[in-house]
Tab-separated table of C-alpha atoms and ligand atoms in Angstrom:
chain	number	residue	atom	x	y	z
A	845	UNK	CA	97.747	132.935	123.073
A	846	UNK	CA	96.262	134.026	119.871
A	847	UNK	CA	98.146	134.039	116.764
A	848	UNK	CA	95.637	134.388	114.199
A	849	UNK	CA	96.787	138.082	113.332
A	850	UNK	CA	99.937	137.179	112.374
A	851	UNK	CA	98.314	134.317	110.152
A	852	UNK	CA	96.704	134.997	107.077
A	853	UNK	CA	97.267	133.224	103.668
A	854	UNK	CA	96.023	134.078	100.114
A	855	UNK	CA	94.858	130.679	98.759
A	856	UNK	CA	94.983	131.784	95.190
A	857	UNK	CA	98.616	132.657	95.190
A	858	UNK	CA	99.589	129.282	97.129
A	859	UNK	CA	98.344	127.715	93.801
A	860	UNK	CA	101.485	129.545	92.214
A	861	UNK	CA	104.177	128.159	94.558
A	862	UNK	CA	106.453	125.020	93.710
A	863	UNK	CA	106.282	121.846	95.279
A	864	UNK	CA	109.085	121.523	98.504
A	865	UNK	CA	108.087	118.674	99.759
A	866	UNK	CA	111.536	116.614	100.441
A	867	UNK	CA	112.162	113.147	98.971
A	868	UNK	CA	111.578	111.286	101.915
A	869	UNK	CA	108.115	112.864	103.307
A	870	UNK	CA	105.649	110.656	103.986
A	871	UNK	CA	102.566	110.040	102.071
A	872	UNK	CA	100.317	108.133	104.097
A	873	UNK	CA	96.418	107.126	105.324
A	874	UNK	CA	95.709	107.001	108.300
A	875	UNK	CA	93.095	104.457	110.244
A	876	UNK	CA	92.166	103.285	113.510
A	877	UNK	CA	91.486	99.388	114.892
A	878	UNK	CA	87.611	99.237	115.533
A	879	UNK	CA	86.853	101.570	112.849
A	880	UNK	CA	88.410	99.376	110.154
A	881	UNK	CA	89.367	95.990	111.690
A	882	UNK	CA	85.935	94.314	112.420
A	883	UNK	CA	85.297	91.598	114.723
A	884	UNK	CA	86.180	93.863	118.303
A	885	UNK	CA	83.541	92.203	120.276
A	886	UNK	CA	85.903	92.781	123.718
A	887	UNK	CA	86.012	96.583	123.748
A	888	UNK	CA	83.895	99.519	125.714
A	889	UNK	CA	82.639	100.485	122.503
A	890	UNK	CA	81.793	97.137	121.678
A	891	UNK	CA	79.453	97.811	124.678
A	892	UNK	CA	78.722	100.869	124.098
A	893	UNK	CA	76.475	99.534	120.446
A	894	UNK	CA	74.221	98.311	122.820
A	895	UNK	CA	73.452	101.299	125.206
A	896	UNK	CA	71.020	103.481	125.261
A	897	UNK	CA	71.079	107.400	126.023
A	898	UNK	CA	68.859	109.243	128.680
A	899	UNK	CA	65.980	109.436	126.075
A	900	UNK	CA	66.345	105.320	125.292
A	901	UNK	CA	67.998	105.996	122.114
A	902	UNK	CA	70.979	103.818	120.882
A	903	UNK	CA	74.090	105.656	121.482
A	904	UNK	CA	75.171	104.993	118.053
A	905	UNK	CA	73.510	106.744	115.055
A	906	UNK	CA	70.366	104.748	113.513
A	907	UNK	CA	71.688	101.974	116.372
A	908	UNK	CA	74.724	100.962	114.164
A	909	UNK	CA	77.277	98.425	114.878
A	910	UNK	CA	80.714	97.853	113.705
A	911	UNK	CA	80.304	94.496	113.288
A	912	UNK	CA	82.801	93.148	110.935
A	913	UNK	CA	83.299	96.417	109.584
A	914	UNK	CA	85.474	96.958	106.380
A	915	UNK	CA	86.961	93.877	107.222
A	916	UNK	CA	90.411	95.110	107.548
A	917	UNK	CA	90.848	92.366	109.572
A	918	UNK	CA	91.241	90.009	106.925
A	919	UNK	CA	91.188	91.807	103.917
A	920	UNK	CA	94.649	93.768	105.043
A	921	UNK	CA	96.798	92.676	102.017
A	922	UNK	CA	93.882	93.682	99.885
A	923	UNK	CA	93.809	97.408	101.241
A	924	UNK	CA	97.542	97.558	101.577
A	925	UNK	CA	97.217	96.886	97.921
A	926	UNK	CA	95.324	99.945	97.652
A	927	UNK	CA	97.532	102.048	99.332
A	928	UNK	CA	100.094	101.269	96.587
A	929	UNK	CA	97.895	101.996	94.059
A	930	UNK	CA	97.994	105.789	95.379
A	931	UNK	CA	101.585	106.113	95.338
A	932	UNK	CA	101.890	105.715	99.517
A	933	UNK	CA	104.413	105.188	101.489
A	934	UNK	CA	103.137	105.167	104.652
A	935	UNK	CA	100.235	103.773	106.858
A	936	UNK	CA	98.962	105.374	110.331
A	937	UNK	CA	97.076	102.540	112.048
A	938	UNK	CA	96.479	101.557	115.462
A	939	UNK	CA	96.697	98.014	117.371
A	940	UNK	CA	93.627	96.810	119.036
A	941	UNK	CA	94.680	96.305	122.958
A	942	UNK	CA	91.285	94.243	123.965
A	943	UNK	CA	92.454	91.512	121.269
A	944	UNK	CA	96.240	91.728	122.380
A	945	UNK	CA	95.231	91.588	126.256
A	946	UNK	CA	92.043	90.180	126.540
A	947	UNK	CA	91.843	89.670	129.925
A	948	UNK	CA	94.551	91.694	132.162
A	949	UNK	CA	98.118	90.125	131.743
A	950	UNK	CA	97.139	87.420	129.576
A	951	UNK	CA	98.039	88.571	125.935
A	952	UNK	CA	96.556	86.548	122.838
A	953	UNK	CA	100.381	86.187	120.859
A	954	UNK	CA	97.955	85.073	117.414
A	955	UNK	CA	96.399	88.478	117.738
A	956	UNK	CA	100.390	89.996	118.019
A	957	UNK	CA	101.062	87.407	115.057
A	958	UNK	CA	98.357	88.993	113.388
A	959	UNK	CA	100.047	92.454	113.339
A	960	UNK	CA	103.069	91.550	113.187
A	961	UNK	CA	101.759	89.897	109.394
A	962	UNK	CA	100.539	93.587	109.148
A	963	UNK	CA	103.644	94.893	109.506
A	964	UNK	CA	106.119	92.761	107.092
A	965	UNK	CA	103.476	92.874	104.529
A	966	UNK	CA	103.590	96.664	104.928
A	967	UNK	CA	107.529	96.819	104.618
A	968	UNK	CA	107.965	94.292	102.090
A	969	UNK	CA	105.169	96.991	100.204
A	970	UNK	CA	107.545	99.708	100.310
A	971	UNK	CA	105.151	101.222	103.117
A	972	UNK	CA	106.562	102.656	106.494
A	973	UNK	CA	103.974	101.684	109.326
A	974	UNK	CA	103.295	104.513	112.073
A	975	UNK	CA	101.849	102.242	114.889
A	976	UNK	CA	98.938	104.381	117.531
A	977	UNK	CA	99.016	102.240	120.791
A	978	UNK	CA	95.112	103.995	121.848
A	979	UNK	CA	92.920	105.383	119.760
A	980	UNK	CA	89.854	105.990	121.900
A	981	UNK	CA	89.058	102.253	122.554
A	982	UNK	CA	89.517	100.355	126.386
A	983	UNK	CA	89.387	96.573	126.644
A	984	UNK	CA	85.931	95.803	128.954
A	985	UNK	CA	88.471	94.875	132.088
A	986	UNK	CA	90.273	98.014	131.884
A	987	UNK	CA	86.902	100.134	131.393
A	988	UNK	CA	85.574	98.353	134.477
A	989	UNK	CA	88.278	98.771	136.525
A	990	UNK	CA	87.969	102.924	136.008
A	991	UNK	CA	89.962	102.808	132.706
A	992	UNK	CA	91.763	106.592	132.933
A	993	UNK	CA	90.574	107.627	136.319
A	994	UNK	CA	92.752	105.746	137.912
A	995	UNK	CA	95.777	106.602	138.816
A	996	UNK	CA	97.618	103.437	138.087
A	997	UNK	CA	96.337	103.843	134.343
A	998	UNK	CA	99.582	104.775	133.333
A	999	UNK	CA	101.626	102.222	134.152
A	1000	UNK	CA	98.526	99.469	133.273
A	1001	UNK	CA	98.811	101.057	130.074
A	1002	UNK	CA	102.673	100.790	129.581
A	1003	UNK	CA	102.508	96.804	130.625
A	1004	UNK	CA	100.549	96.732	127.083
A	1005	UNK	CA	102.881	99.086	125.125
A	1006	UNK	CA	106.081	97.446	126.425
A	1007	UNK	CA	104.491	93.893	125.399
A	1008	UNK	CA	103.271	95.562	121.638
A	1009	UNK	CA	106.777	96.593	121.181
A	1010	UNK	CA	108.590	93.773	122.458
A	1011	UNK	CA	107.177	91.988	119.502
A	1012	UNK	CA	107.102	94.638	117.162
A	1013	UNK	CA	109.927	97.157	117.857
A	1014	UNK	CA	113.005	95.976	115.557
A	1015	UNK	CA	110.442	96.543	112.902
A	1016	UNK	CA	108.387	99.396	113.367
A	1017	UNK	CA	110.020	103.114	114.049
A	1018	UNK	CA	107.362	105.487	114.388
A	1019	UNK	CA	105.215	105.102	117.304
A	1020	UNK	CA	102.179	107.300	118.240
A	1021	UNK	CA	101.093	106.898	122.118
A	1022	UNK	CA	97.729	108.410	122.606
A	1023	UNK	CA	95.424	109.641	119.834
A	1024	UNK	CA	93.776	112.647	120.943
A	1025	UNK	CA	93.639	112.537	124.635
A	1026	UNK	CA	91.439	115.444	124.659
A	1027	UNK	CA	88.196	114.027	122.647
A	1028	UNK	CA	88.900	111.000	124.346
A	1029	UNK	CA	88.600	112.967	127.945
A	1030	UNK	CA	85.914	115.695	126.416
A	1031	UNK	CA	83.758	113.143	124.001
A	1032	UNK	CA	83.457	110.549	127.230
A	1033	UNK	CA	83.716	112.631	130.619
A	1034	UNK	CA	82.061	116.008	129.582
A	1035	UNK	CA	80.083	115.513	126.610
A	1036	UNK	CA	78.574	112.215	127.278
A	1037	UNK	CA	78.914	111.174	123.394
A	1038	UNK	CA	82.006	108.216	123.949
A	1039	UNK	CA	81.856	105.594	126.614
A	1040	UNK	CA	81.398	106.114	129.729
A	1041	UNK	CA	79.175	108.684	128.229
A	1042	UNK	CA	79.714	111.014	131.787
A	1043	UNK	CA	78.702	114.801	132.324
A	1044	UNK	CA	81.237	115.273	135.150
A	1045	UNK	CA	82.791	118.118	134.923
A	1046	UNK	CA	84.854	117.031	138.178
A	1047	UNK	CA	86.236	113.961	136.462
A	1048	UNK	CA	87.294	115.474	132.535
A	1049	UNK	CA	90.302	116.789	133.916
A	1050	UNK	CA	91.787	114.235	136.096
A	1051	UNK	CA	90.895	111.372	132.905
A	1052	UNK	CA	92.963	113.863	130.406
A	1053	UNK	CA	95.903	114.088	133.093
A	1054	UNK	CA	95.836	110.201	133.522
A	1055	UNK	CA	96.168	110.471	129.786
A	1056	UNK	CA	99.066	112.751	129.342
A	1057	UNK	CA	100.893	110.734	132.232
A	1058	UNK	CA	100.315	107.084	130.120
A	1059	UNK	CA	102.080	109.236	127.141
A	1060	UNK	CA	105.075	109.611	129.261
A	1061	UNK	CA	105.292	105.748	130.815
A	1062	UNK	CA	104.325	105.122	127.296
A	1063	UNK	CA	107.486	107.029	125.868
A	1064	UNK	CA	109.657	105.694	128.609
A	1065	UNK	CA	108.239	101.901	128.206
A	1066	UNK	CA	109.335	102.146	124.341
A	1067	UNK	CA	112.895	103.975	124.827
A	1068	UNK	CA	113.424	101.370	126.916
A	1069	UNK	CA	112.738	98.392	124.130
A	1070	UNK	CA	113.534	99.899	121.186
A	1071	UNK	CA	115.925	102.812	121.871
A	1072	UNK	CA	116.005	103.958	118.080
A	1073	UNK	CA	111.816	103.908	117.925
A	1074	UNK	CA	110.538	107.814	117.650
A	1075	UNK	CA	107.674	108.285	119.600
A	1076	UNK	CA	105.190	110.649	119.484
A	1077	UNK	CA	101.445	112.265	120.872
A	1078	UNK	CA	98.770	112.732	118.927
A	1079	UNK	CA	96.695	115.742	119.424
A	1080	UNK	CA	93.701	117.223	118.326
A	1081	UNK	CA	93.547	121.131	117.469
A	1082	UNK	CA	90.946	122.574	116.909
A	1083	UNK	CA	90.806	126.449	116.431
A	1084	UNK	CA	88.582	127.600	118.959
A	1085	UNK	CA	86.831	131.109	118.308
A	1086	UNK	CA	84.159	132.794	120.551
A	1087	UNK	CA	80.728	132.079	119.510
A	1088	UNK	CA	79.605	135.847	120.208
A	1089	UNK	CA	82.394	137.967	119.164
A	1090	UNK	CA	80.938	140.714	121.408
A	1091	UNK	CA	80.430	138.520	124.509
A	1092	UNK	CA	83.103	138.359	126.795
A	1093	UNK	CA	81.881	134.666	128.427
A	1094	UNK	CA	82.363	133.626	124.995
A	1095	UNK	CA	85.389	135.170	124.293
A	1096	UNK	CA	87.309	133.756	127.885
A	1097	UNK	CA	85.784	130.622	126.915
A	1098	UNK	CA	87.035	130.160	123.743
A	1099	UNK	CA	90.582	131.700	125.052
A	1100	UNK	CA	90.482	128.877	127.781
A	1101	UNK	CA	89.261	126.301	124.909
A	1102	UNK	CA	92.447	127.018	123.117
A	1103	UNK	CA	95.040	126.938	125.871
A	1104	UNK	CA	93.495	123.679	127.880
A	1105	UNK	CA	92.980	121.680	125.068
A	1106	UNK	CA	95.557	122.691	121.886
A	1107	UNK	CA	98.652	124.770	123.719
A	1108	UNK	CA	98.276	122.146	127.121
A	1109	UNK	CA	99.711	119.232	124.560
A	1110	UNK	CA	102.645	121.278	123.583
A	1111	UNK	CA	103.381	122.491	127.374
A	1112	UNK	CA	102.798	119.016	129.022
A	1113	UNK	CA	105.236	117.568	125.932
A	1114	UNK	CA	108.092	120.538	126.645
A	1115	UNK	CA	108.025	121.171	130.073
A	1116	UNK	CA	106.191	118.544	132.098
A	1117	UNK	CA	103.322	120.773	133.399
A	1118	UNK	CA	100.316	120.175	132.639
A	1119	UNK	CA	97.084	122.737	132.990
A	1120	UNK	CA	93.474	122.280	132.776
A	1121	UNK	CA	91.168	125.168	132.902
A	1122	UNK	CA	88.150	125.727	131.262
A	1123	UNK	CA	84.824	126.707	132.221
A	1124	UNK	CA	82.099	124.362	134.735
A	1125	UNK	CA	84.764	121.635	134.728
A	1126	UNK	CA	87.206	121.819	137.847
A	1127	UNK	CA	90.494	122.738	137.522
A	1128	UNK	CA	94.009	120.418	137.339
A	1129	UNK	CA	97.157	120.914	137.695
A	1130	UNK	CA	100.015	118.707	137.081
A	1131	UNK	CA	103.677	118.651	136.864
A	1132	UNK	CA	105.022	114.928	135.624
A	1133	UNK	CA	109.238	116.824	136.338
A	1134	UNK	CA	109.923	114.584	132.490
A	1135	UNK	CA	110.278	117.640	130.040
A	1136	UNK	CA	110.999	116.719	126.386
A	1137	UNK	CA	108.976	113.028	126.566
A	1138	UNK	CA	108.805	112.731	122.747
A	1139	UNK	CA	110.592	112.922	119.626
A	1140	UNK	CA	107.829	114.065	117.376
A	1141	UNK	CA	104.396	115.661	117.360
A	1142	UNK	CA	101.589	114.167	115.968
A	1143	UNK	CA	99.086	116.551	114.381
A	1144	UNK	CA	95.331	115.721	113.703
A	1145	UNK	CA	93.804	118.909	112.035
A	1146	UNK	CA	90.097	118.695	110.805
A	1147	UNK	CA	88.627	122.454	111.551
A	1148	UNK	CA	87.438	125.533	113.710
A	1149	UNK	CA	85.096	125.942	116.098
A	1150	UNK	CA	82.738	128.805	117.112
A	1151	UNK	CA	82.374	128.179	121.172
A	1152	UNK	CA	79.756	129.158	123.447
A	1153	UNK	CA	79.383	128.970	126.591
A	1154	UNK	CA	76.623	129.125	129.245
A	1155	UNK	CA	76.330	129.755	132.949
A	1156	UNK	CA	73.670	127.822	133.338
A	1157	UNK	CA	71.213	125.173	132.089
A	1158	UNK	CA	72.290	121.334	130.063
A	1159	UNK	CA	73.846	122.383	127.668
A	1160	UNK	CA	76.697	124.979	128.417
A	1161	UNK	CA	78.918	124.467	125.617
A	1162	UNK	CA	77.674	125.014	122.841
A	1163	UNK	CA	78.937	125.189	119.183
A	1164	UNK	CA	77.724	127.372	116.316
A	1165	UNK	CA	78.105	126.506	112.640
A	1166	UNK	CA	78.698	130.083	110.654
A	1167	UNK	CA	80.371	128.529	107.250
A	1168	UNK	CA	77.989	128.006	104.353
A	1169	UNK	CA	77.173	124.998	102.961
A	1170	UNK	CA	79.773	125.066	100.724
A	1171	UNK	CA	82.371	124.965	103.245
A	1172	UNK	CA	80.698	122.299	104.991
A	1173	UNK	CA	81.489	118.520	105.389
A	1174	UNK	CA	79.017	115.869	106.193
A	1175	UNK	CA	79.882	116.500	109.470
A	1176	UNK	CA	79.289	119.943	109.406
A	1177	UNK	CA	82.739	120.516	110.248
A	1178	UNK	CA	83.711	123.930	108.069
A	1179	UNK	CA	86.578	123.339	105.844
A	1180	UNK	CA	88.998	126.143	106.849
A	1181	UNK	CA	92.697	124.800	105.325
A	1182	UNK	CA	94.058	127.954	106.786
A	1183	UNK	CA	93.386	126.503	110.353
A	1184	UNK	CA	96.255	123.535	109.489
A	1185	UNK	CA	98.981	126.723	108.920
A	1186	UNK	CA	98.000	127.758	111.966
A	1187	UNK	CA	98.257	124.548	114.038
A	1188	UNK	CA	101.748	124.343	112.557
A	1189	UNK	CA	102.987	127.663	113.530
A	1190	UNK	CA	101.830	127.244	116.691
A	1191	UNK	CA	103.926	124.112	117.395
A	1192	UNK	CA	106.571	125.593	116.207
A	1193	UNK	CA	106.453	128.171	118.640
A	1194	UNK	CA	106.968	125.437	121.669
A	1195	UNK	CA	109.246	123.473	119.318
A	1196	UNK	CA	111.501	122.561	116.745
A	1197	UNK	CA	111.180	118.641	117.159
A	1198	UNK	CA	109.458	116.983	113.613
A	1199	UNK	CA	105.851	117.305	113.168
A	1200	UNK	CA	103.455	114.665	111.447
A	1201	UNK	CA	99.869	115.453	110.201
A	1202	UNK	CA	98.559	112.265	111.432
A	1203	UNK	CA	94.892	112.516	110.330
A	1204	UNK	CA	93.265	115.486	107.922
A	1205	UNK	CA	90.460	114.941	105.566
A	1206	UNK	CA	86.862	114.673	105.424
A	1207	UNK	CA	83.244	113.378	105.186
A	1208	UNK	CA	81.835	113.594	101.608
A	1209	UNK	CA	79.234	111.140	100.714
A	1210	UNK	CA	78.889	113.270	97.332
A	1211	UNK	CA	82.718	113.572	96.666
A	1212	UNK	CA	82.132	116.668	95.295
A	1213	UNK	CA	84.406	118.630	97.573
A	1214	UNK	CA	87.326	116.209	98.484
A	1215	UNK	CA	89.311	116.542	95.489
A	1216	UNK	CA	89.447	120.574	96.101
A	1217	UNK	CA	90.170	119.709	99.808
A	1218	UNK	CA	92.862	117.857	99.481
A	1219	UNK	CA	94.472	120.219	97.332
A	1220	UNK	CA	93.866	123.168	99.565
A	1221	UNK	CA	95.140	121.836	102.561
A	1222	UNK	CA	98.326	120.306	101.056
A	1223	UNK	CA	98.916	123.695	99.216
A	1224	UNK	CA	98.687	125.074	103.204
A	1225	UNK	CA	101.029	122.380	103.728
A	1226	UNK	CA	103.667	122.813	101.206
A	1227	UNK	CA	103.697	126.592	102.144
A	1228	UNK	CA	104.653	125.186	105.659
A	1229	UNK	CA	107.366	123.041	104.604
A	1230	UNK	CA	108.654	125.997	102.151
A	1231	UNK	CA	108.983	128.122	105.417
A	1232	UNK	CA	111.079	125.467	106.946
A	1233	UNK	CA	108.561	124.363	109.282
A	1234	UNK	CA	110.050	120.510	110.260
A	1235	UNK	CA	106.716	118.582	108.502
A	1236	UNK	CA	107.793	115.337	107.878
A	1237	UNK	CA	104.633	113.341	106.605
A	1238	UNK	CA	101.194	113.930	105.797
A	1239	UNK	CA	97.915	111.017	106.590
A	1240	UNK	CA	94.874	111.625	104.963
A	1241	UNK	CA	91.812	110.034	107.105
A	1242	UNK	CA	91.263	107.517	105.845
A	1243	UNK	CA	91.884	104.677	103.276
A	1244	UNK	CA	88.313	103.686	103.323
A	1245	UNK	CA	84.806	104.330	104.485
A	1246	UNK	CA	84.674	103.466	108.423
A	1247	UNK	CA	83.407	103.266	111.458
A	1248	UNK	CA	82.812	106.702	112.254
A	1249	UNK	CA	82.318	106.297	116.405
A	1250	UNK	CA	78.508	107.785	117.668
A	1251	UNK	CA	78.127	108.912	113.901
A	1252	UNK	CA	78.432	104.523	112.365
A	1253	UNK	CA	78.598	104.023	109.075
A	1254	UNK	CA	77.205	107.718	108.039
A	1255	UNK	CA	80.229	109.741	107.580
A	1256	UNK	CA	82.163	108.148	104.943
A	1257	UNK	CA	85.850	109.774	104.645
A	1258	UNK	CA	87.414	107.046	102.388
A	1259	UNK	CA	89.540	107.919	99.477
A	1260	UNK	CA	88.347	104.445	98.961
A	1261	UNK	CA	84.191	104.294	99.210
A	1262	UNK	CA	83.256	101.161	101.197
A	1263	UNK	CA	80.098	99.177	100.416
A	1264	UNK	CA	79.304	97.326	103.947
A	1265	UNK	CA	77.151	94.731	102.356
A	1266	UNK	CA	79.614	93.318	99.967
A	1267	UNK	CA	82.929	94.752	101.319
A	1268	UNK	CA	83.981	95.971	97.915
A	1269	UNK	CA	86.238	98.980	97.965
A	1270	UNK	CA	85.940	101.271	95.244
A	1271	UNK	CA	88.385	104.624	94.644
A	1272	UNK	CA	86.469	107.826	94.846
A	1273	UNK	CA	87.364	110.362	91.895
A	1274	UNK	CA	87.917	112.998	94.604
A	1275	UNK	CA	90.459	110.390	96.176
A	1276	UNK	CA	92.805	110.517	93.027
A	1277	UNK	CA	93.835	114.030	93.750
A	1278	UNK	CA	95.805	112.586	96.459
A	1279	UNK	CA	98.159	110.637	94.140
A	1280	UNK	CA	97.748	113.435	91.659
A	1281	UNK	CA	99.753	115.840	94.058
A	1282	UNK	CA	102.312	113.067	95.859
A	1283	UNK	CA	103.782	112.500	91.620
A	1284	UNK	CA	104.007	116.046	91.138
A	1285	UNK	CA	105.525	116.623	94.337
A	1286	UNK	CA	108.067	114.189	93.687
A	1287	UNK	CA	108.850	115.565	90.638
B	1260	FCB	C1	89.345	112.032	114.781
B	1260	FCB	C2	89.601	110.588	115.184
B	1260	FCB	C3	89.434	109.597	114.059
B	1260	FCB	C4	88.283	109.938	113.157
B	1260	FCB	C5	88.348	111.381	112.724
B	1260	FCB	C6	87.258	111.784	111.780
B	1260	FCB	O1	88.940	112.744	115.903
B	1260	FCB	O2	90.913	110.458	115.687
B	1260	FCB	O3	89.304	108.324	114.649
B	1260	FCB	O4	87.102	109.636	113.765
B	1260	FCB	O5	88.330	112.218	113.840
């Protein structure tokens, strides 16, 4: 289904409208273990520094590594610090499983001690933590063993989650399960730019099902600990739009793009069913008979996309860049704020159930264009929430300068800029925007 007719919003006049946000949104960043943490030496990306692609290059840009990274690992209270100094009151980050459960069934209780510290240091901060249980990372037994091919994923999975919020439960409420199952799935089964780094186009959809289903034993796992947590799945949309306007491959492709990989969250989380159908991969088709496995929906909105497809040949999906420079990030991703209205209503079309932006932001080595896209998208936002669209917090990506996956150290999206010889963090002007609009908002 297409909406975008129905969508369109004058920027200028949003710059006219009052602040709704209520009282009690969240402000928050948003970051993710091995991107921040440092010192993940037991993961399949941890593994994946030292690969090399078909043509013998390292699979990370320039042949990064994460290393120790920003640190986060240690320097926690520091950057928890710095979240205060923005005016935030909230933190999206997620828990490393390969230091938790290092080896399958034995769990590391220093590493839980270790977030656990994370979490009364964030509380005692005024700052409500939003825990992600996966965020694209395996530990090297579960990668070994077939990590989301297998069928018994799920329920592997859920052994860790139940364990995570045994400890952590009467402390932490929000909960996200999976981040992005479908760049997880696309990224490491079709694309070949995440570990395993596959082209199978027979395996993408069975590893995104496996996904969806560790949501629900996830969701189930955690009701079962901490009845009161609110649990949620955190997808990816992307606006996909066909490459050749004119061309009717790319037109069905970008039609299946949308419905297998932004509507299939929303179906899978309301009804159970789960469908994956896009062209050269194979076809799935699930039904897990749980509807309504969540309590909220967790949003990650970057861009759009121009698809293409091909019948034949390597590379069949293909992606064309038509914004200027202007609108372009570092990672060429074209800033469209528009796009995050749309992801919004289009929820709200399968439900009514509270809605978090979990990540939005972007890569801007100059910081000439953050402070302008901050302000855009949370004008789109605060249009949203004026409609009565249930938004209940907003997570900029990211605190600092990170880890940013095949890309390293390149892409820096920090409201915070991160020097990775000396650790120092240092606030971006762009960044301050952020803070600018949470005071106002508040009134
Ligand atoms: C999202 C990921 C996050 C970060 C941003 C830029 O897809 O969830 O870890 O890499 O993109």
């Amino acid at each position: 289904m297409n909406n975008k007719a129905s969508v369109s919003i004058d920027m200028e006049k949003l710059k006219d409208e009052p602040w709704h946000f209520p009282r009690d949104f969240l402000w928050g960043s948003a970051t993710a273990a091995y991107q921040v943490e440092g010192h993940c030496t037991n993961n399949n990306w941890y593994r994946f520094e030292s690969a090399l692609d078909e043509q013998g290059r390292p699979r990370i840009l320039n042949g990064q590594r994460a290393g120790i990274c920003c640190d986060h690992w240690n320097l926690y209270k520091e950057d928890i610090k710095l979240m205060q100094a923005l005016s935030l009151n909230a933190y999206r980050f997620s828990v490393e499983w390969s230091k938790i459960e290092p080896e399958q069934g034995k769990y590391d209780e220093a590493a839980l001690d270790h977030y656990e510290d994370v979490v009364d240091e964030l509380v005692k901060s005024g700052i409500e933590p939003m825990i992600t249980l996966h965020h694209f990372t395996d530990p090297i037994w579960f990668e070994g063993q077939g990590a989301f091919l297998r069928e018994d994923s799920p329920e592997i999975f859920a052994g860790f989650v139940a364990k995570v919020v045994r400890r952590l439960g009467a402390k932490v409420k929000l909960w996200g399960t999976i981040n992005e199952p479908t760049v997880y799935a696309m990224q490491g089964y079709l694309k070949g730019h995440f570990p395993p780094a596959l082209k199978a186009p027979d395996k993408v959809g069975i590893v995104l099902r496996n996904l969806l289903r560790a949501h629900t034993a996830a969701y189930q796992r955690i009701k079962e600990v901490a009845p009161a947590a609110q649990v949620g799945l955190v997808a990816a949309i992307v606006h996909y739009e066909p490459a050749r306007r004119w061309h009717i491959i790319d037109v069905l492709a970008a039609r299946a793009f949308n419905r297998s990989l932004n509507e299939m969250h929303l179906e899978y989380l309301v009804d159970g069913v789960f469908k994956f159908s896009i062209p050269g991969a194979r076809q799935v088709v699930f039904d897990s008979g749980v509807r309504e496995a969540f309590d909220f929906v967790g949003l990650n909105y970057y861009t759009r996309l121009f698809q293409g497809f091909r019948l034949f040949g390597d590379e069949r999906y293909r992606e064309v860049v038509k914004a200027l420079p202007e609108r372009l990030t570092d990672m060429r991703w074209e800033i469209y704020p528009e796009g995050l209205y749309r992801a919004l209503k289009m929820i709200a079309r399968y439900t009514s159930k509270p809605v978090y932006v979990t990540e939005n932001g972007l890569a801007d080595d100059s910081d000439t264009k953050r402070a302008a896209f901050i302000e855009d998208h949370l004008r789109v936002l605060n249009r949203a929430v004026g409609e009565g669209m249930n938004v209940k917090g907003y997570f900029y990506w990211s605190l600092l300068d990170n880890f940013e996956w095949a890309f390293g150290f390149t892409k820096r999206f920090g409201l915070y800029h991160v020097d990775f010889t000396t650790r120092e963090r240092t606030l971006r002007a762009g960044g301050l925007k952020y803070p600018e609009i949470i005071l106002k908002s508040r009134g």
